[in-house]
Amino acid sequence: MLHLREVDLSESFCPPAPRPPDQRLGLFKLLATLKRNPLECWSAEFFREPIARVRLPFTDAILVHDPAAIKHVLVDNAGNYRKDPIQRRILASGLADGLLSVEGERWEVQRRTLAPLFAKRTVTSFTSAMLQAADQMAQRWYSLGPRASIDVAAEMTLITLNVLALTIFSDGIGGDYDEFRAAMSAYFAGIGRIGAFDLLGLPQSAPRLGRRRLRRTMAYFEGVIDQIIATRQRRLAGVAADEGSPDLLTLLLRALDPATGEAMSLADVRSNVLTFLSAGHETTANTLAWSMFLLSQAREWRARVREEARRELAGPVEGLADRLVVTRAVVEEALRLYPPIAALSRTAQGPDRLAGVAIKPRALIVIAPYVLHRHRLLWQRPDMFDPARFLPDVRGTIPRFAYLPFGSGPRTCIGAAFALQEATIVLAALVHRFDMELLPDARVWPSQKITLRPAYGLPMRVTAYDR
Ligand code: HEM
């Protein structure tokens, strides 16, 4: 046990999660369960073992949940483990040229060109936009009247899309926002269907449903985004580079590769706008939804977050997210219990050894944050909700490679600081103003459909405190 700390049980509870089957699933059951909800495939053994091998029809999967071996795969020997095509296809369907899916030298150029867009100073400059999005949502909730019932999961996808719209296109999308949002949902619904074929590594050429519809949606997006970019380029011509506080689109258009001084091609700008919208939308929405759910079940933590929000939101905007330490601990605990990207995968290029196991070229390496974050060897009371693990006095005792909601190494999430800041600020701003109560007949269940989301939404009653 690496992370020992006495837990105050009065404030913790065990939130819903599949009970790991005692035995591994047989192939047919595995296929059916993968299709329904991959989270339910993880048998008890995987939460106890540092490493395990699973034989699949087309490949061998090595499940790695030993922190030292994970560091070896993601950092020390990262060159030997490429993002595998399955994961790239699932996460980046239609976003072939964005940072999430490019490889090799193209990735290196994009990564170093885009790094300043997500540096701490830039992310901090988006605090007001995040507060504005929370404020707009609060106004909407007020207008619904007292004790309104809402689906908090759907509301959180609205707010994260709004934050992205405000931070990428600060002067609006120049078209029909609702149409844009509807196309966005259609896109996510399209790529949300992960077939068992995909998970078994069947070649891309095998026919799959929904591709054509997805292409139509992508074409719509590309058209809208091209128009926005063209308008912005006209506006930026002749404007001094250091004027005001630029949004992500301006930063993208002005970004230069530090090694060569070259700007990005327009096609790459467009792909990365789509990538930010896609990678930053549902992931952060689910983080917020799960945080809200967990707080709805934990009165004392709700009170602590509210008290902190009352105090800190009255202070300066500067440094706000850094002062919201209790709120952030709740967000980090939600990311531990329900990591939006529940599994990462890589393909071994050459032979290697991981935790004593020989790795052959082409082996599929799976690192599942969902399993890692509940691993019996790494966490005390792994299935219990206890944000105190992430409070500043003990946060440093969590081993770096036991907690990976944003991955690690060269391909770590470029938007991690953005997402953490957004989730912390939005959660504080909403909990400050509203009490929330899960509807008595609500079914809450985690389901992995690209991201780890509440399968039946989160129907809640929100009640405004005195205004
Ligand atoms: C709570 C929210 C988020 C979570 C949990 C999350 C998680 C992740 C993870 C686990 C990876 C690494 C995948 C791998 O190693 O295979 C990743 C990569 C990435 N994320 Fe995020 N992400 C979040 C929010 C965001 C946001 C807000 C953005 C941008 C606006 C973003 C953009 C990206 C991009 C571009 C990559 C690819 C980086 C590269 O390959 O160089 N993410 N994310």
PDB file of N, CA and C in Angstrom, residues 171-251:
ATOM      1  N   ASP A 171     -15.409  36.013 -30.136  1.00  0.00           N
ATOM      2  CA  ASP A 171     -16.404  36.902 -30.747  1.00  0.00           C
ATOM      3  C   ASP A 171     -17.544  36.123 -31.393  1.00  0.00           C
ATOM      4  N   GLY A 172     -17.811  34.918 -30.899  1.00  0.00           N
ATOM      5  CA  GLY A 172     -18.979  34.162 -31.360  1.00  0.00           C
ATOM      6  C   GLY A 172     -18.648  33.250 -32.526  1.00  0.00           C
ATOM      7  N   ILE A 173     -19.591  32.363 -32.867  1.00  0.00           N
ATOM      8  CA  ILE A 173     -19.311  31.445 -33.971  1.00  0.00           C
ATOM      9  C   ILE A 173     -19.865  31.982 -35.285  1.00  0.00           C
ATOM     10  N   GLY A 174     -20.545  33.130 -35.227  1.00  0.00           N
ATOM     11  CA  GLY A 174     -20.992  33.807 -36.445  1.00  0.00           C
ATOM     12  C   GLY A 174     -22.076  33.039 -37.173  1.00  0.00           C
ATOM     13  N   GLY A 175     -22.761  32.144 -36.504  1.00  0.00           N
ATOM     14  CA  GLY A 175     -23.834  31.398 -37.172  1.00  0.00           C
ATOM     15  C   GLY A 175     -24.853  30.972 -36.132  1.00  0.00           C
ATOM     16  N   ASP A 176     -25.568  29.898 -36.450  1.00  0.00           N
ATOM     17  CA  ASP A 176     -26.595  29.424 -35.529  1.00  0.00           C
ATOM     18  C   ASP A 176     -25.947  28.523 -34.472  1.00  0.00           C
ATOM     19  N   TYR A 177     -25.904  29.018 -33.233  1.00  0.00           N
ATOM     20  CA  TYR A 177     -25.230  28.308 -32.152  1.00  0.00           C
ATOM     21  C   TYR A 177     -25.926  26.958 -31.876  1.00  0.00           C
ATOM     22  N   ASP A 178     -27.277  26.966 -31.910  1.00  0.00           N
ATOM     23  CA  ASP A 178     -28.011  25.731 -31.615  1.00  0.00           C
ATOM     24  C   ASP A 178     -27.746  24.658 -32.666  1.00  0.00           C
ATOM     25  N   GLU A 179     -27.663  25.125 -33.929  1.00  0.00           N
ATOM     26  CA  GLU A 179     -27.399  24.181 -35.013  1.00  0.00           C
ATOM     27  C   GLU A 179     -26.005  23.571 -34.832  1.00  0.00           C
ATOM     28  N   PHE A 180     -25.071  24.439 -34.475  1.00  0.00           N
ATOM     29  CA  PHE A 180     -23.698  24.013 -34.241  1.00  0.00           C
ATOM     30  C   PHE A 180     -23.655  22.966 -33.121  1.00  0.00           C
ATOM     31  N   ARG A 181     -24.403  23.252 -32.051  1.00  0.00           N
ATOM     32  CA  ARG A 181     -24.426  22.340 -30.898  1.00  0.00           C
ATOM     33  C   ARG A 181     -25.078  21.004 -31.273  1.00  0.00           C
ATOM     34  N   ALA A 182     -26.168  21.075 -32.066  1.00  0.00           N
ATOM     35  CA  ALA A 182     -26.857  19.838 -32.465  1.00  0.00           C
ATOM     36  C   ALA A 182     -25.919  18.969 -33.315  1.00  0.00           C
ATOM     37  N   ALA A 183     -25.166  19.615 -34.217  1.00  0.00           N
ATOM     38  CA  ALA A 183     -24.237  18.861 -35.059  1.00  0.00           C
ATOM     39  C   ALA A 183     -23.139  18.241 -34.202  1.00  0.00           C
ATOM     40  N   MET A 184     -22.733  18.984 -33.192  1.00  0.00           N
ATOM     41  CA  MET A 184     -21.701  18.501 -32.266  1.00  0.00           C
ATOM     42  C   MET A 184     -22.200  17.225 -31.557  1.00  0.00           C
ATOM     43  N   SER A 185     -23.473  17.270 -31.083  1.00  0.00           N
ATOM     44  CA  SER A 185     -24.011  16.090 -30.378  1.00  0.00           C
ATOM     45  C   SER A 185     -24.104  14.917 -31.342  1.00  0.00           C
ATOM     46  N   ALA A 186     -24.533  15.198 -32.592  1.00  0.00           N
ATOM     47  CA  ALA A 186     -24.646  14.113 -33.578  1.00  0.00           C
ATOM     48  C   ALA A 186     -23.277  13.486 -33.804  1.00  0.00           C
ATOM     49  N   TYR A 187     -22.270  14.339 -33.847  1.00  0.00           N
ATOM     50  CA  TYR A 187     -20.902  13.855 -34.063  1.00  0.00           C
ATOM     51  C   TYR A 187     -20.482  12.925 -32.921  1.00  0.00           C
ATOM     52  N   PHE A 188     -20.736  13.375 -31.679  1.00  0.00           N
ATOM     53  CA  PHE A 188     -20.331  12.546 -30.538  1.00  0.00           C
ATOM     54  C   PHE A 188     -21.127  11.256 -30.483  1.00  0.00           C
ATOM     55  N   ALA A 189     -22.431  11.350 -30.836  1.00  0.00           N
ATOM     56  CA  ALA A 189     -23.241  10.122 -30.843  1.00  0.00           C
ATOM     57  C   ALA A 189     -22.662   9.152 -31.870  1.00  0.00           C
ATOM     58  N   GLY A 190     -22.198   9.689 -33.010  1.00  0.00           N
ATOM     59  CA  GLY A 190     -21.640   8.847 -34.077  1.00  0.00           C
ATOM     60  C   GLY A 190     -20.375   8.144 -33.649  1.00  0.00           C
ATOM     61  N   ILE A 191     -19.440   8.912 -33.057  1.00  0.00           N
ATOM     62  CA  ILE A 191     -18.186   8.251 -32.695  1.00  0.00           C
ATOM     63  C   ILE A 191     -18.302   7.519 -31.363  1.00  0.00           C
ATOM     64  N   GLY A 192     -19.441   7.761 -30.661  1.00  0.00           N
ATOM     65  CA  GLY A 192     -19.625   7.111 -29.360  1.00  0.00           C
ATOM     66  C   GLY A 192     -19.858   5.626 -29.461  1.00  0.00           C
ATOM     67  N   ARG A 193     -20.211   5.165 -30.670  1.00  0.00           N
ATOM     68  CA  ARG A 193     -20.496   3.737 -30.800  1.00  0.00           C
ATOM     69  C   ARG A 193     -19.205   2.963 -31.056  1.00  0.00           C
ATOM     70  N   ILE A 194     -18.587   2.517 -29.992  1.00  0.00           N
ATOM     71  CA  ILE A 194     -17.355   1.740 -30.154  1.00  0.00           C
ATOM     72  C   ILE A 194     -17.762   0.301 -30.381  1.00  0.00           C
ATOM     73  N   GLY A 195     -17.481  -0.208 -31.562  1.00  0.00           N
ATOM     74  CA  GLY A 195     -17.868  -1.591 -31.824  1.00  0.00           C
ATOM     75  C   GLY A 195     -16.860  -2.558 -31.232  1.00  0.00           C
ATOM     76  N   ALA A 196     -17.310  -3.774 -31.008  1.00  0.00           N
ATOM     77  CA  ALA A 196     -16.383  -4.809 -30.542  1.00  0.00           C
ATOM     78  C   ALA A 196     -15.279  -5.002 -31.583  1.00  0.00           C
ATOM     79  N   PHE A 197     -15.630  -4.764 -32.891  1.00  0.00           N
ATOM     80  CA  PHE A 197     -14.637  -4.869 -33.956  1.00  0.00           C
ATOM     81  C   PHE A 197     -13.460  -3.940 -33.673  1.00  0.00           C
ATOM     82  N   ASP A 198     -13.801  -2.703 -33.293  1.00  0.00           N
ATOM     83  CA  ASP A 198     -12.750  -1.720 -33.020  1.00  0.00           C
ATOM     84  C   ASP A 198     -11.850  -2.216 -31.896  1.00  0.00           C
ATOM     85  N   LEU A 199     -12.493  -2.739 -30.847  1.00  0.00           N
ATOM     86  CA  LEU A 199     -11.708  -3.125 -29.682  1.00  0.00           C
ATOM     87  C   LEU A 199     -10.870  -4.370 -29.927  1.00  0.00           C
ATOM     88  N   LEU A 200     -11.268  -5.156 -30.911  1.00  0.00           N
ATOM     89  CA  LEU A 200     -10.485  -6.349 -31.198  1.00  0.00           C
ATOM     90  C   LEU A 200      -9.413  -6.101 -32.247  1.00  0.00           C
ATOM     91  N   GLY A 201      -9.354  -4.872 -32.736  1.00  0.00           N
ATOM     92  CA  GLY A 201      -8.273  -4.535 -33.653  1.00  0.00           C
ATOM     93  C   GLY A 201      -8.528  -4.991 -35.076  1.00  0.00           C
ATOM     94  N   LEU A 202      -9.815  -5.091 -35.488  1.00  0.00           N
ATOM     95  CA  LEU A 202     -10.094  -5.453 -36.878  1.00  0.00           C
ATOM     96  C   LEU A 202      -9.675  -4.317 -37.799  1.00  0.00           C
ATOM     97  N   PRO A 203      -9.179  -4.631 -39.008  1.00  0.00           N
ATOM     98  CA  PRO A 203      -8.664  -3.559 -39.868  1.00  0.00           C
ATOM     99  C   PRO A 203      -9.700  -2.475 -40.150  1.00  0.00           C
ATOM    100  N   GLN A 204      -9.229  -1.246 -40.399  1.00  0.00           N
ATOM    101  CA  GLN A 204     -10.087  -0.098 -40.695  1.00  0.00           C
ATOM    102  C   GLN A 204     -11.017  -0.367 -41.864  1.00  0.00           C
ATOM    103  N   SER A 205     -10.533  -1.195 -42.836  1.00  0.00           N
ATOM    104  CA  SER A 205     -11.314  -1.392 -44.038  1.00  0.00           C
ATOM    105  C   SER A 205     -12.619  -2.160 -43.767  1.00  0.00           C
ATOM    106  N   ALA A 206     -12.715  -2.855 -42.621  1.00  0.00           N
ATOM    107  CA  ALA A 206     -13.941  -3.591 -42.336  1.00  0.00           C
ATOM    108  C   ALA A 206     -15.101  -2.600 -42.223  1.00  0.00           C
ATOM    109  N   PRO A 207     -16.282  -2.953 -42.814  1.00  0.00           N
ATOM    110  CA  PRO A 207     -17.382  -1.980 -42.827  1.00  0.00           C
ATOM    111  C   PRO A 207     -17.934  -1.719 -41.428  1.00  0.00           C
ATOM    112  N   ARG A 208     -18.243  -0.493 -41.144  1.00  0.00           N
ATOM    113  CA  ARG A 208     -18.866  -0.149 -39.869  1.00  0.00           C
ATOM    114  C   ARG A 208     -20.010   0.827 -40.138  1.00  0.00           C
ATOM    115  N   LEU A 209     -20.983   0.778 -39.228  1.00  0.00           N
ATOM    116  CA  LEU A 209     -22.155   1.627 -39.424  1.00  0.00           C
ATOM    117  C   LEU A 209     -21.831   3.087 -39.112  1.00  0.00           C
ATOM    118  N   GLY A 210     -22.578   3.999 -39.706  1.00  0.00           N
ATOM    119  CA  GLY A 210     -22.558   5.388 -39.249  1.00  0.00           C
ATOM    120  C   GLY A 210     -21.454   6.245 -39.819  1.00  0.00           C
ATOM    121  N   ARG A 211     -20.518   5.643 -40.567  1.00  0.00           N
ATOM    122  CA  ARG A 211     -19.388   6.433 -41.072  1.00  0.00           C
ATOM    123  C   ARG A 211     -19.831   7.579 -41.978  1.00  0.00           C
ATOM    124  N   ARG A 212     -20.855   7.259 -42.860  1.00  0.00           N
ATOM    125  CA  ARG A 212     -21.244   8.271 -43.842  1.00  0.00           C
ATOM    126  C   ARG A 212     -21.883   9.478 -43.141  1.00  0.00           C
ATOM    127  N   ARG A 213     -22.749   9.161 -42.154  1.00  0.00           N
ATOM    128  CA  ARG A 213     -23.394  10.259 -41.426  1.00  0.00           C
ATOM    129  C   ARG A 213     -22.348  11.109 -40.714  1.00  0.00           C
ATOM    130  N   LEU A 214     -21.355  10.428 -40.172  1.00  0.00           N
ATOM    131  CA  LEU A 214     -20.295  11.130 -39.460  1.00  0.00           C
ATOM    132  C   LEU A 214     -19.562  12.071 -40.412  1.00  0.00           C
ATOM    133  N   ARG A 215     -19.321  11.572 -41.630  1.00  0.00           N
ATOM    134  CA  ARG A 215     -18.608  12.412 -42.602  1.00  0.00           C
ATOM    135  C   ARG A 215     -19.407  13.674 -42.935  1.00  0.00           C
ATOM    136  N   ARG A 216     -20.767  13.506 -43.019  1.00  0.00           N
ATOM    137  CA  ARG A 216     -21.608  14.679 -43.304  1.00  0.00           C
ATOM    138  C   ARG A 216     -21.492  15.694 -42.174  1.00  0.00           C
ATOM    139  N   THR A 217     -21.518  15.202 -40.941  1.00  0.00           N
ATOM    140  CA  THR A 217     -21.421  16.106 -39.791  1.00  0.00           C
ATOM    141  C   THR A 217     -20.079  16.816 -39.797  1.00  0.00           C
ATOM    142  N   MET A 218     -19.020  16.046 -40.107  1.00  0.00           N
ATOM    143  CA  MET A 218     -17.682  16.651 -40.140  1.00  0.00           C
ATOM    144  C   MET A 218     -17.617  17.736 -41.212  1.00  0.00           C
ATOM    145  N   ALA A 219     -18.274  17.462 -42.363  1.00  0.00           N
ATOM    146  CA  ALA A 219     -18.234  18.447 -43.450  1.00  0.00           C
ATOM    147  C   ALA A 219     -18.920  19.732 -42.989  1.00  0.00           C
ATOM    148  N   TYR A 220     -20.002  19.593 -42.245  1.00  0.00           N
ATOM    149  CA  TYR A 220     -20.704  20.779 -41.743  1.00  0.00           C
ATOM    150  C   TYR A 220     -19.764  21.585 -40.834  1.00  0.00           C
ATOM    151  N   PHE A 221     -19.119  20.895 -39.902  1.00  0.00           N
ATOM    152  CA  PHE A 221     -18.196  21.566 -38.979  1.00  0.00           C
ATOM    153  C   PHE A 221     -17.095  22.304 -39.713  1.00  0.00           C
ATOM    154  N   GLU A 222     -16.517  21.570 -40.663  1.00  0.00           N
ATOM    155  CA  GLU A 222     -15.375  22.160 -41.364  1.00  0.00           C
ATOM    156  C   GLU A 222     -15.787  23.441 -42.059  1.00  0.00           C
ATOM    157  N   GLY A 223     -17.009  23.424 -42.656  1.00  0.00           N
ATOM    158  CA  GLY A 223     -17.505  24.621 -43.340  1.00  0.00           C
ATOM    159  C   GLY A 223     -17.638  25.791 -42.359  1.00  0.00           C
ATOM    160  N   VAL A 224     -18.291  25.538 -41.219  1.00  0.00           N
ATOM    161  CA  VAL A 224     -18.509  26.610 -40.235  1.00  0.00           C
ATOM    162  C   VAL A 224     -17.162  27.142 -39.747  1.00  0.00           C
ATOM    163  N   ILE A 225     -16.250  26.237 -39.450  1.00  0.00           N
ATOM    164  CA  ILE A 225     -14.975  26.660 -38.866  1.00  0.00           C
ATOM    165  C   ILE A 225     -14.128  27.413 -39.887  1.00  0.00           C
ATOM    166  N   ASP A 226     -14.178  26.958 -41.131  1.00  0.00           N
ATOM    167  CA  ASP A 226     -13.436  27.693 -42.168  1.00  0.00           C
ATOM    168  C   ASP A 226     -13.928  29.131 -42.272  1.00  0.00           C
ATOM    169  N   GLN A 227     -15.250  29.308 -42.167  1.00  0.00           N
ATOM    170  CA  GLN A 227     -15.790  30.677 -42.246  1.00  0.00           C
ATOM    171  C   GLN A 227     -15.304  31.520 -41.076  1.00  0.00           C
ATOM    172  N   ILE A 228     -15.340  30.918 -39.885  1.00  0.00           N
ATOM    173  CA  ILE A 228     -14.898  31.666 -38.700  1.00  0.00           C
ATOM    174  C   ILE A 228     -13.425  32.051 -38.858  1.00  0.00           C
ATOM    175  N   ILE A 229     -12.621  31.115 -39.338  1.00  0.00           N
ATOM    176  CA  ILE A 229     -11.181  31.394 -39.480  1.00  0.00           C
ATOM    177  C   ILE A 229     -10.964  32.519 -40.501  1.00  0.00           C
ATOM    178  N   ALA A 230     -11.696  32.450 -41.610  1.00  0.00           N
ATOM    179  CA  ALA A 230     -11.506  33.475 -42.650  1.00  0.00           C
ATOM    180  C   ALA A 230     -11.867  34.855 -42.091  1.00  0.00           C
ATOM    181  N   THR A 231     -12.989  34.944 -41.364  1.00  0.00           N
ATOM    182  CA  THR A 231     -13.401  36.229 -40.783  1.00  0.00           C
ATOM    183  C   THR A 231     -12.327  36.723 -39.820  1.00  0.00           C
ATOM    184  N   ARG A 232     -11.815  35.806 -39.009  1.00  0.00           N
ATOM    185  CA  ARG A 232     -10.818  36.203 -38.010  1.00  0.00           C
ATOM    186  C   ARG A 232      -9.533  36.674 -38.684  1.00  0.00           C
ATOM    187  N   GLN A 233      -9.139  35.992 -39.735  1.00  0.00           N
ATOM    188  CA  GLN A 233      -7.898  36.409 -40.420  1.00  0.00           C
ATOM    189  C   GLN A 233      -8.034  37.827 -40.953  1.00  0.00           C
ATOM    190  N   ARG A 234      -9.233  38.124 -41.475  1.00  0.00           N
ATOM    191  CA  ARG A 234      -9.432  39.493 -41.998  1.00  0.00           C
ATOM    192  C   ARG A 234      -9.323  40.498 -40.851  1.00  0.00           C
ATOM    193  N   ARG A 235      -9.918  40.142 -39.709  1.00  0.00           N
ATOM    194  CA  ARG A 235      -9.912  41.066 -38.573  1.00  0.00           C
ATOM    195  C   ARG A 235      -8.493  41.266 -38.018  1.00  0.00           C
ATOM    196  N   LEU A 236      -7.713  40.172 -38.035  1.00  0.00           N
ATOM    197  CA  LEU A 236      -6.374  40.260 -37.428  1.00  0.00           C
ATOM    198  C   LEU A 236      -5.368  40.999 -38.309  1.00  0.00           C
ATOM    199  N   ALA A 237      -5.666  41.061 -39.605  1.00  0.00           N
ATOM    200  CA  ALA A 237      -4.703  41.716 -40.504  1.00  0.00           C
ATOM    201  C   ALA A 237      -4.533  43.164 -40.048  1.00  0.00           C
ATOM    202  N   GLY A 238      -3.328  43.522 -39.748  1.00  0.00           N
ATOM    203  CA  GLY A 238      -3.068  44.911 -39.361  1.00  0.00           C
ATOM    204  C   GLY A 238      -3.237  45.190 -37.878  1.00  0.00           C
ATOM    205  N   VAL A 239      -3.698  44.145 -37.076  1.00  0.00           N
ATOM    206  CA  VAL A 239      -3.826  44.369 -35.623  1.00  0.00           C
ATOM    207  C   VAL A 239      -2.509  43.966 -34.952  1.00  0.00           C
ATOM    208  N   ALA A 240      -2.044  44.798 -34.004  1.00  0.00           N
ATOM    209  CA  ALA A 240      -0.763  44.505 -33.337  1.00  0.00           C
ATOM    210  C   ALA A 240      -0.845  43.165 -32.612  1.00  0.00           C
ATOM    211  N   ALA A 241       0.232  42.378 -32.677  1.00  0.00           N
ATOM    212  CA  ALA A 241       0.223  41.020 -32.120  1.00  0.00           C
ATOM    213  C   ALA A 241       0.013  41.007 -30.603  1.00  0.00           C
ATOM    214  N   ASP A 242       0.403  42.075 -29.912  1.00  0.00           N
ATOM    215  CA  ASP A 242       0.296  42.042 -28.450  1.00  0.00           C
ATOM    216  C   ASP A 242      -0.992  42.707 -27.951  1.00  0.00           C
ATOM    217  N   GLU A 243      -1.944  42.897 -28.866  1.00  0.00           N
ATOM    218  CA  GLU A 243      -3.152  43.608 -28.446  1.00  0.00           C
ATOM    219  C   GLU A 243      -4.074  42.730 -27.614  1.00  0.00           C
ATOM    220  N   GLY A 244      -4.483  43.249 -26.452  1.00  0.00           N
ATOM    221  CA  GLY A 244      -5.505  42.598 -25.619  1.00  0.00           C
ATOM    222  C   GLY A 244      -5.133  41.204 -25.165  1.00  0.00           C
ATOM    223  N   SER A 245      -6.179  40.450 -24.780  1.00  0.00           N
ATOM    224  CA  SER A 245      -5.980  39.103 -24.264  1.00  0.00           C
ATOM    225  C   SER A 245      -6.580  38.140 -25.290  1.00  0.00           C
ATOM    226  N   PRO A 246      -5.748  37.555 -26.133  1.00  0.00           N
ATOM    227  CA  PRO A 246      -6.262  36.813 -27.288  1.00  0.00           C
ATOM    228  C   PRO A 246      -6.965  35.517 -26.898  1.00  0.00           C
ATOM    229  N   ASP A 247      -7.895  35.074 -27.739  1.00  0.00           N
ATOM    230  CA  ASP A 247      -8.544  33.779 -27.524  1.00  0.00           C
ATOM    231  C   ASP A 247      -7.727  32.677 -28.225  1.00  0.00           C
ATOM    232  N   LEU A 248      -8.190  31.414 -28.077  1.00  0.00           N
ATOM    233  CA  LEU A 248      -7.387  30.306 -28.605  1.00  0.00           C
ATOM    234  C   LEU A 248      -7.251  30.357 -30.121  1.00  0.00           C
ATOM    235  N   LEU A 249      -8.287  30.858 -30.816  1.00  0.00           N
ATOM    236  CA  LEU A 249      -8.190  30.908 -32.273  1.00  0.00           C
ATOM    237  C   LEU A 249      -7.104  31.893 -32.713  1.00  0.00           C
ATOM    238  N   THR A 250      -7.094  33.071 -32.102  1.00  0.00           N
ATOM    239  CA  THR A 250      -6.044  34.041 -32.435  1.00  0.00           C
ATOM    240  C   THR A 250      -4.669  33.450 -32.102  1.00  0.00           C
ATOM    241  N   LEU A 251      -4.575  32.795 -30.939  1.00  0.00           N
ATOM    242  CA  LEU A 251      -3.284  32.206 -30.554  1.00  0.00           C
ATOM    243  C   LEU A 251      -2.864  31.132 -31.573  1.00  0.00           C
TER     244      LEU A 251
END
